[in-house]
Amino acid sequence: MVEIEVNGLMTYDRAVVKLPAQAAGEIARLYAPPATSGTLQGARVTRAPFGTTPAGEAVDLFTLTNAHGMEVRTMTYGGIIVSLKVPDRAGLLGDVVLGYDSLAGYLRTTPYFGAIVGRYGNRIAHAQFTLDGATHHLPANDGANTLHGGTVGFDKVVWDAEPFWGDSGVGVAFTHTSPDGDQGFPGKLEMRVTYTLTDQNQLIVDYYATTDKATPVNLTQHSYFNLAGDGSGDVLQQVMWINAGRYTPVDSALIPTGVLAPVAGTPFDFTTPTAIGARIAADDEQLRRGHGYDHNFVLDRAGAELAHAARVVEPGSGRTLDVFTTQPGLQFYSGNFLDGSITGKAGHVYRQRNGFCLETQHFPDSPNQPGFPSTILRPGEEYRSRTVFAFGVSP
Ligand code: BGC
């Protein structure tokens, strides 16, 4: 049995964990009055310039540090998590996410390293969907399909940001308004995404949005993790547990067929902790289509409470990552398209499977899949979603 502590609550594998509700009011209270830096019992948040976009927009970098020295650096461009330093078994801090040292790399080319992804994370088939009788056309940026919100998704905009600190930790609140018609999506979408670093070595991501017209919304976080440390090679020995008895098989363009297939007896069964690489080269049609794991898992969960979705253990360093989410799905992407063409932080060359993503989300192509949980946000409704990335060490 795996024991986990979240905000002082003890839980066990597969248990549902409730964190205190983080309401809009709390966020507002936390970051009033606005300031450029602040501290909380040894934890701190600072803000510094990080460069300028080609359009002349200033980009800022926030550094969140908790009482144990865990550090998250994130910038206003794309809400990108630039680095995430967590201790190993010996207490040594290591950066466990892929990316670049400076803004220039992210502006040049990036497979969504560390970014906030939207308006619709993952794929929408044939770059279109029909909602309330009207068909909306989106940019096709992944063959015939739309990936991660189109050609200029939320990963490529400069967000407004304010630091905050309060009882739950130190953090940064990003806000952005996506105008009506942005990338073909209907409705003006007003968003707030917060990163909170707690003294329990958790990074809490809270998403909030409202719209003035019905629109699909599927926001996620696209960090590429390597718990052995950025630049340490592939992640194939890292042991994955995913709380999902089913997944959504895909066609050759990685669009779900609509079936929720059982994982039992397939290489997609991570209900027992298994090394990522143990079955990745198996003779399996779905693995061939994804070039490895690039699939949405249907989380086993009750209701919309925060639930344990996945756990990864890196045997060498002992670092562990537990993912909790209110979302129904989890895209496990094993970095299949990293091909050595990107040189990232400290000259590290990123080759296939040098990192993995665990993207908490609704299922891909939901706007075209009536059998999937709805992603439609309507005027008067509030989009609220929470994901917790909890770091630790195994003995
Ligand atoms: C997708 C992959 C894609 C990657 C980078 C992931 O979310 O599932 O297919 O290659 O993002 O774009």
JSON list of C-alpha atoms in Angstrom, two decimals, residues 244-357:
[
{"chain": "A", "resi": 244, "resn": "ALA", "atom": "CA", "xyz": [-7.22, 3.74, -14.83]},
{"chain": "A", "resi": 245, "resn": "GLY", "atom": "CA", "xyz": [-8.94, 0.51, -15.80]},
{"chain": "A", "resi": 246, "resn": "ARG", "atom": "CA", "xyz": [-9.75, 1.89, -19.26]},
{"chain": "A", "resi": 247, "resn": "TYR", "atom": "CA", "xyz": [-8.21, 4.11, -21.92]},
{"chain": "A", "resi": 248, "resn": "THR", "atom": "CA", "xyz": [-9.30, 5.68, -25.19]},
{"chain": "A", "resi": 249, "resn": "PRO", "atom": "CA", "xyz": [-7.73, 3.84, -28.15]},
{"chain": "A", "resi": 250, "resn": "VAL", "atom": "CA", "xyz": [-6.93, 6.04, -31.15]},
{"chain": "A", "resi": 251, "resn": "ASP", "atom": "CA", "xyz": [-6.88, 5.95, -34.93]},
{"chain": "A", "resi": 252, "resn": "SER", "atom": "CA", "xyz": [-3.69, 6.54, -36.92]},
{"chain": "A", "resi": 253, "resn": "ALA", "atom": "CA", "xyz": [-4.01, 10.34, -36.42]},
{"chain": "A", "resi": 254, "resn": "LEU", "atom": "CA", "xyz": [-4.31, 9.86, -32.63]},
{"chain": "A", "resi": 255, "resn": "ILE", "atom": "CA", "xyz": [-8.03, 10.70, -32.59]},
{"chain": "A", "resi": 256, "resn": "PRO", "atom": "CA", "xyz": [-9.99, 8.48, -30.16]},
{"chain": "A", "resi": 257, "resn": "THR", "atom": "CA", "xyz": [-12.21, 5.90, -31.81]},
{"chain": "A", "resi": 258, "resn": "GLY", "atom": "CA", "xyz": [-14.85, 6.62, -29.14]},
{"chain": "A", "resi": 259, "resn": "VAL", "atom": "CA", "xyz": [-14.41, 3.28, -27.41]},
{"chain": "A", "resi": 260, "resn": "LEU", "atom": "CA", "xyz": [-13.41, 3.09, -23.76]},
{"chain": "A", "resi": 261, "resn": "ALA", "atom": "CA", "xyz": [-11.29, -0.06, -23.85]},
{"chain": "A", "resi": 262, "resn": "PRO", "atom": "CA", "xyz": [-10.16, -2.07, -20.83]},
{"chain": "A", "resi": 263, "resn": "VAL", "atom": "CA", "xyz": [-6.41, -1.90, -20.14]},
{"chain": "A", "resi": 264, "resn": "ALA", "atom": "CA", "xyz": [-6.38, -5.40, -18.65]},
{"chain": "A", "resi": 265, "resn": "GLY", "atom": "CA", "xyz": [-4.08, -7.72, -20.56]},
{"chain": "A", "resi": 266, "resn": "THR", "atom": "CA", "xyz": [-2.56, -4.88, -22.63]},
{"chain": "A", "resi": 267, "resn": "PRO", "atom": "CA", "xyz": [0.64, -2.75, -22.36]},
{"chain": "A", "resi": 268, "resn": "PHE", "atom": "CA", "xyz": [-1.69, 0.02, -21.14]},
{"chain": "A", "resi": 269, "resn": "ASP", "atom": "CA", "xyz": [-2.30, -1.68, -17.81]},
{"chain": "A", "resi": 270, "resn": "PHE", "atom": "CA", "xyz": [-0.46, 0.46, -15.26]},
{"chain": "A", "resi": 271, "resn": "THR", "atom": "CA", "xyz": [-2.81, -0.47, -12.42]},
{"chain": "A", "resi": 272, "resn": "THR", "atom": "CA", "xyz": [0.19, -2.40, -11.10]},
{"chain": "A", "resi": 273, "resn": "PRO", "atom": "CA", "xyz": [3.30, -0.16, -10.99]},
{"chain": "A", "resi": 274, "resn": "THR", "atom": "CA", "xyz": [5.38, -0.99, -14.08]},
{"chain": "A", "resi": 275, "resn": "ALA", "atom": "CA", "xyz": [8.49, 0.54, -15.66]},
{"chain": "A", "resi": 276, "resn": "ILE", "atom": "CA", "xyz": [7.56, 2.86, -18.53]},
{"chain": "A", "resi": 277, "resn": "GLY", "atom": "CA", "xyz": [9.90, 0.92, -20.81]},
{"chain": "A", "resi": 278, "resn": "ALA", "atom": "CA", "xyz": [8.80, -2.59, -19.83]},
{"chain": "A", "resi": 279, "resn": "ARG", "atom": "CA", "xyz": [6.26, -2.98, -22.65]},
{"chain": "A", "resi": 280, "resn": "ILE", "atom": "CA", "xyz": [6.76, 0.14, -24.77]},
{"chain": "A", "resi": 281, "resn": "ALA", "atom": "CA", "xyz": [8.22, -1.84, -27.67]},
{"chain": "A", "resi": 282, "resn": "ALA", "atom": "CA", "xyz": [5.55, -4.55, -27.53]},
{"chain": "A", "resi": 283, "resn": "ASP", "atom": "CA", "xyz": [3.86, -5.70, -30.71]},
{"chain": "A", "resi": 284, "resn": "ASP", "atom": "CA", "xyz": [0.73, -3.64, -30.19]},
{"chain": "A", "resi": 285, "resn": "GLU", "atom": "CA", "xyz": [-1.23, -1.63, -32.74]},
{"chain": "A", "resi": 286, "resn": "GLN", "atom": "CA", "xyz": [-2.00, 1.18, -30.29]},
{"chain": "A", "resi": 287, "resn": "LEU", "atom": "CA", "xyz": [1.65, 1.57, -29.29]},
{"chain": "A", "resi": 288, "resn": "ARG", "atom": "CA", "xyz": [2.58, 1.66, -32.98]},
{"chain": "A", "resi": 289, "resn": "ARG", "atom": "CA", "xyz": [0.03, 4.41, -33.63]},
{"chain": "A", "resi": 290, "resn": "GLY", "atom": "CA", "xyz": [1.33, 6.46, -30.73]},
{"chain": "A", "resi": 291, "resn": "HIS", "atom": "CA", "xyz": [5.01, 5.66, -31.36]},
{"chain": "A", "resi": 292, "resn": "GLY", "atom": "CA", "xyz": [4.84, 4.62, -27.72]},
{"chain": "A", "resi": 293, "resn": "TYR", "atom": "CA", "xyz": [2.43, 5.88, -25.08]},
{"chain": "A", "resi": 294, "resn": "ASP", "atom": "CA", "xyz": [0.45, 8.88, -26.29]},
{"chain": "A", "resi": 295, "resn": "HIS", "atom": "CA", "xyz": [-2.96, 7.99, -24.96]},
{"chain": "A", "resi": 296, "resn": "ASN", "atom": "CA", "xyz": [-5.71, 9.26, -22.73]},
{"chain": "A", "resi": 297, "resn": "PHE", "atom": "CA", "xyz": [-6.43, 7.13, -19.67]},
{"chain": "A", "resi": 298, "resn": "VAL", "atom": "CA", "xyz": [-9.95, 7.07, -18.22]},
{"chain": "A", "resi": 299, "resn": "LEU", "atom": "CA", "xyz": [-9.34, 7.63, -14.55]},
{"chain": "A", "resi": 300, "resn": "ASP", "atom": "CA", "xyz": [-11.10, 5.41, -12.03]},
{"chain": "A", "resi": 301, "resn": "ARG", "atom": "CA", "xyz": [-12.72, 7.92, -9.79]},
{"chain": "A", "resi": 302, "resn": "ALA", "atom": "CA", "xyz": [-15.92, 8.82, -8.00]},
{"chain": "A", "resi": 303, "resn": "GLY", "atom": "CA", "xyz": [-17.45, 12.19, -8.89]},
{"chain": "A", "resi": 304, "resn": "ALA", "atom": "CA", "xyz": [-15.43, 15.31, -9.45]},
{"chain": "A", "resi": 305, "resn": "GLU", "atom": "CA", "xyz": [-13.43, 15.37, -6.21]},
{"chain": "A", "resi": 306, "resn": "LEU", "atom": "CA", "xyz": [-9.66, 15.54, -6.30]},
{"chain": "A", "resi": 307, "resn": "ALA", "atom": "CA", "xyz": [-8.51, 11.95, -6.85]},
{"chain": "A", "resi": 308, "resn": "HIS", "atom": "CA", "xyz": [-5.21, 10.13, -7.12]},
{"chain": "A", "resi": 309, "resn": "ALA", "atom": "CA", "xyz": [-4.47, 9.71, -10.84]},
{"chain": "A", "resi": 310, "resn": "ALA", "atom": "CA", "xyz": [-0.86, 8.54, -11.10]},
{"chain": "A", "resi": 311, "resn": "ARG", "atom": "CA", "xyz": [2.37, 7.87, -9.26]},
{"chain": "A", "resi": 312, "resn": "VAL", "atom": "CA", "xyz": [5.86, 7.73, -10.74]},
{"chain": "A", "resi": 313, "resn": "VAL", "atom": "CA", "xyz": [8.90, 6.44, -8.88]},
{"chain": "A", "resi": 314, "resn": "GLU", "atom": "CA", "xyz": [12.48, 6.92, -10.08]},
{"chain": "A", "resi": 315, "resn": "PRO", "atom": "CA", "xyz": [14.45, 4.08, -8.51]},
{"chain": "A", "resi": 316, "resn": "GLY", "atom": "CA", "xyz": [17.90, 5.72, -8.70]},
{"chain": "A", "resi": 317, "resn": "SER", "atom": "CA", "xyz": [17.27, 9.08, -7.04]},
{"chain": "A", "resi": 318, "resn": "GLY", "atom": "CA", "xyz": [14.23, 7.86, -5.12]},
{"chain": "A", "resi": 319, "resn": "ARG", "atom": "CA", "xyz": [12.21, 10.83, -6.35]},
{"chain": "A", "resi": 320, "resn": "THR", "atom": "CA", "xyz": [8.46, 10.27, -6.58]},
{"chain": "A", "resi": 321, "resn": "LEU", "atom": "CA", "xyz": [5.68, 12.21, -8.25]},
{"chain": "A", "resi": 322, "resn": "ASP", "atom": "CA", "xyz": [2.02, 11.76, -7.34]},
{"chain": "A", "resi": 323, "resn": "VAL", "atom": "CA", "xyz": [-0.60, 13.40, -9.51]},
{"chain": "A", "resi": 324, "resn": "PHE", "atom": "CA", "xyz": [-4.05, 14.22, -8.18]},
{"chain": "A", "resi": 325, "resn": "THR", "atom": "CA", "xyz": [-6.76, 15.79, -10.29]},
{"chain": "A", "resi": 326, "resn": "THR", "atom": "CA", "xyz": [-10.41, 16.71, -10.55]},
{"chain": "A", "resi": 327, "resn": "GLN", "atom": "CA", "xyz": [-10.29, 15.86, -14.28]},
{"chain": "A", "resi": 328, "resn": "PRO", "atom": "CA", "xyz": [-11.68, 12.61, -15.74]},
{"chain": "A", "resi": 329, "resn": "GLY", "atom": "CA", "xyz": [-8.70, 11.86, -18.00]},
{"chain": "A", "resi": 330, "resn": "LEU", "atom": "CA", "xyz": [-4.92, 11.72, -18.08]},
{"chain": "A", "resi": 331, "resn": "GLN", "atom": "CA", "xyz": [-2.83, 11.85, -21.25]},
{"chain": "A", "resi": 332, "resn": "PHE", "atom": "CA", "xyz": [0.31, 9.81, -20.70]},
{"chain": "A", "resi": 333, "resn": "TYR", "atom": "CA", "xyz": [2.79, 10.88, -23.37]},
{"chain": "A", "resi": 334, "resn": "SER", "atom": "CA", "xyz": [6.17, 9.16, -23.28]},
{"chain": "A", "resi": 335, "resn": "GLY", "atom": "CA", "xyz": [8.08, 11.84, -25.20]},
{"chain": "A", "resi": 336, "resn": "ASN", "atom": "CA", "xyz": [7.97, 9.80, -28.41]},
{"chain": "A", "resi": 337, "resn": "PHE", "atom": "CA", "xyz": [8.46, 12.70, -30.78]},
{"chain": "A", "resi": 338, "resn": "LEU", "atom": "CA", "xyz": [11.60, 14.03, -29.08]},
{"chain": "A", "resi": 339, "resn": "ASP", "atom": "CA", "xyz": [14.16, 13.14, -31.71]},
{"chain": "A", "resi": 340, "resn": "GLY", "atom": "CA", "xyz": [17.43, 14.78, -30.72]},
{"chain": "A", "resi": 341, "resn": "SER", "atom": "CA", "xyz": [16.74, 17.92, -32.74]},
{"chain": "A", "resi": 342, "resn": "ILE", "atom": "CA", "xyz": [16.26, 20.06, -29.62]},
{"chain": "A", "resi": 343, "resn": "THR", "atom": "CA", "xyz": [19.15, 21.18, -27.45]},
{"chain": "A", "resi": 344, "resn": "GLY", "atom": "CA", "xyz": [17.70, 22.42, -24.20]},
{"chain": "A", "resi": 345, "resn": "LYS", "atom": "CA", "xyz": [18.96, 23.44, -20.78]},
{"chain": "A", "resi": 346, "resn": "ALA", "atom": "CA", "xyz": [22.71, 23.34, -20.20]},
{"chain": "A", "resi": 347, "resn": "GLY", "atom": "CA", "xyz": [23.27, 21.91, -23.70]},
{"chain": "A", "resi": 348, "resn": "HIS", "atom": "CA", "xyz": [21.20, 18.79, -23.02]},
{"chain": "A", "resi": 349, "resn": "VAL", "atom": "CA", "xyz": [20.05, 17.11, -26.23]},
{"chain": "A", "resi": 350, "resn": "TYR", "atom": "CA", "xyz": [16.52, 15.76, -25.88]},
{"chain": "A", "resi": 351, "resn": "ARG", "atom": "CA", "xyz": [16.14, 12.37, -27.48]},
{"chain": "A", "resi": 352, "resn": "GLN", "atom": "CA", "xyz": [13.15, 10.05, -27.71]},
{"chain": "A", "resi": 353, "resn": "ARG", "atom": "CA", "xyz": [11.65, 9.30, -24.27]},
{"chain": "A", "resi": 354, "resn": "ASN", "atom": "CA", "xyz": [13.92, 11.66, -22.35]},
{"chain": "A", "resi": 355, "resn": "GLY", "atom": "CA", "xyz": [10.80, 12.96, -20.58]},
{"chain": "A", "resi": 356, "resn": "PHE", "atom": "CA", "xyz": [7.16, 12.08, -19.98]},
{"chain": "A", "resi": 357, "resn": "CYS", "atom": "CA", "xyz": [4.01, 14.19, -19.72]}
]
